[in-house]
Amino acid sequence: MKISELASIAQVSVKTIRYYEQIGLLSAPNRSDNGYRFYQQKDIETLIFIRRCRELNIALDDIKRLVDTQQDPKSSCALVDNIIAQQLARIQQTQRELALLEQSLAALATCCQNHQIKDCSILHTLKSS
């Protein structure tokens, strides 16, 4: 199949596929005499795997390690477990930071009862904080 077909099936853009090939995340495909890229079923599976990992906000370097790990089906799952555990910890930390941000913004949103910029409590708070 051609790159446009792969993009459609895997639900990613052609530009994304080319980028993944450029950084070595997706293997370079075979090319026909006229230079068209031709992909196989394994490329669909790999690209869908990559897309799903990106949906989990896993870093490209970690995705590359996950893709490479699959080349040896008998290897340990420890690397996979570790990458997922680290990603979970990052997401949990981000959630804590966002909760603090939400609290700060909520306090700011309710601190100003004035109607003119010169008396704006929000601006005064942001200048002095």
Coordinates of C-alpha atoms in Angstrom, one line a residue:
M1 CA 0.0 0.0 0.0
K2 CA 1.0 3.6 -0.5
I3 CA 1.8 6.1 2.2
S4 CA -1.6 7.8 1.8
E5 CA -3.4 4.5 2.4
L6 CA -1.3 3.8 5.4
A7 CA -2.0 7.3 6.8
S8 CA -5.7 6.7 6.4
I9 CA -5.8 3.3 8.0
A10 CA -3.6 4.3 10.9
Q11 CA -5.3 7.6 11.4
V12 CA -2.2 9.7 11.2
S13 CA -0.9 12.3 8.7
V14 CA 1.5 11.5 5.8
K15 CA 3.8 14.1 7.3
T16 CA 3.8 12.2 10.6
I17 CA 4.7 9.0 8.9
R18 CA 7.6 10.7 7.1
Y19 CA 8.8 12.2 10.4
Y20 CA 8.7 8.8 12.1
E21 CA 10.7 7.3 9.3
Q22 CA 13.2 10.2 9.5
I23 CA 13.8 9.7 13.2
G24 CA 14.0 5.9 12.9
L25 CA 10.8 5.2 14.8
L26 CA 9.2 3.5 11.7
S27 CA 11.4 1.4 9.4
A28 CA 12.1 2.8 6.0
P29 CA 9.7 1.2 3.5
N30 CA 10.5 -0.5 0.3
R31 CA 10.3 1.7 -2.8
S32 CA 9.0 1.0 -6.3
D33 CA 11.0 1.9 -9.4
N34 CA 9.1 5.3 -9.5
G35 CA 10.1 6.1 -5.9
Y36 CA 6.7 5.4 -4.3
R37 CA 6.9 4.0 -0.8
F38 CA 5.1 0.7 -0.3
Y39 CA 4.0 -0.5 3.1
Q40 CA 3.0 -3.9 4.6
Q41 CA 0.7 -5.0 7.3
K42 CA 3.4 -4.9 9.9
D43 CA 3.8 -1.2 9.2
I44 CA 0.1 -0.6 9.9
E45 CA 0.5 -2.4 13.2
T46 CA 3.6 -0.5 14.2
L47 CA 2.1 2.8 13.3
I48 CA -1.1 2.2 15.2
F49 CA 1.0 1.1 18.2
I50 CA 3.0 4.4 17.9
R51 CA -0.2 6.4 17.7
R52 CA -1.7 4.8 20.7
C53 CA 1.5 5.4 22.7
R54 CA 1.4 9.1 21.7
E55 CA -2.2 9.2 22.8
L56 CA -0.8 8.2 26.2
N57 CA 1.7 11.1 25.9
I58 CA 4.6 8.7 26.0
A59 CA 7.8 10.3 24.8
L60 CA 9.2 9.4 21.3
D61 CA 12.4 8.0 22.8
D62 CA 10.4 5.7 25.1
I63 CA 8.2 4.6 22.2
K64 CA 11.3 3.8 20.2
R65 CA 12.5 1.6 23.0
L66 CA 9.1 -0.1 23.2
V67 CA 9.1 -0.7 19.4
D68 CA 12.7 -2.1 19.6
T69 CA 11.8 -4.3 22.5
Q70 CA 9.2 -6.1 20.5
Q71 CA 11.8 -7.5 18.2
D72 CA 12.7 -10.1 20.8
P73 CA 9.5 -11.7 21.9
K74 CA 11.3 -13.7 24.6
S75 CA 12.8 -10.7 26.4
S76 CA 11.6 -9.5 29.8
C77 CA 8.6 -7.1 30.2
A78 CA 10.6 -5.1 32.8
L79 CA 11.4 -2.3 30.4
V80 CA 7.8 -2.0 29.3
D81 CA 6.6 -2.0 32.9
N82 CA 9.2 0.6 33.8
I83 CA 8.3 2.9 31.0
I84 CA 4.6 2.7 31.8
A85 CA 5.2 3.2 35.5
Q86 CA 7.4 6.3 34.8
Q87 CA 4.7 7.7 32.5
L88 CA 2.0 7.2 35.1
A89 CA 4.2 9.0 37.7
R90 CA 4.7 11.9 35.3
I91 CA 0.9 12.2 34.7
Q92 CA 0.2 12.0 38.4
Q93 CA 2.7 14.8 39.0
T94 CA 1.2 16.9 36.3
Q95 CA -2.3 16.4 37.8
R96 CA -1.0 17.6 41.2
E97 CA 0.6 20.7 39.5
L98 CA -2.7 21.4 37.6
A99 CA -4.7 21.1 40.8
L100 CA -2.5 23.8 42.4
L101 CA -2.8 25.9 39.3
E102 CA -6.5 25.6 39.4
Q103 CA -6.6 26.7 43.0
S104 CA -4.5 29.7 42.3
L105 CA -6.6 30.7 39.3
A106 CA -9.9 30.2 41.2
A107 CA -8.6 32.5 44.0
L108 CA -7.6 35.1 41.5
A109 CA -11.0 34.8 39.6
T110 CA -12.9 35.7 42.8
C111 CA -10.6 38.3 44.4
C112 CA -11.6 41.3 42.3
Q113 CA -14.9 43.1 43.0
N114 CA -13.7 46.4 41.4
H115 CA -14.8 47.7 38.0
Q116 CA -11.7 49.8 36.9
I117 CA -8.3 48.6 35.9
K118 CA -6.7 51.0 38.4
D119 CA -8.4 49.1 41.2
C120 CA -8.2 45.6 39.8
S121 CA -7.3 43.2 42.6
I122 CA -6.2 40.5 40.1
L123 CA -3.6 42.8 38.5
H124 CA -2.4 44.1 41.9
T125 CA -2.0 40.5 43.1
L126 CA -0.1 39.4 40.0
K127 CA 2.3 42.4 40.3
S128 CA 3.1 41.8 44.0
S129 CA 3.2 38.0 44.0

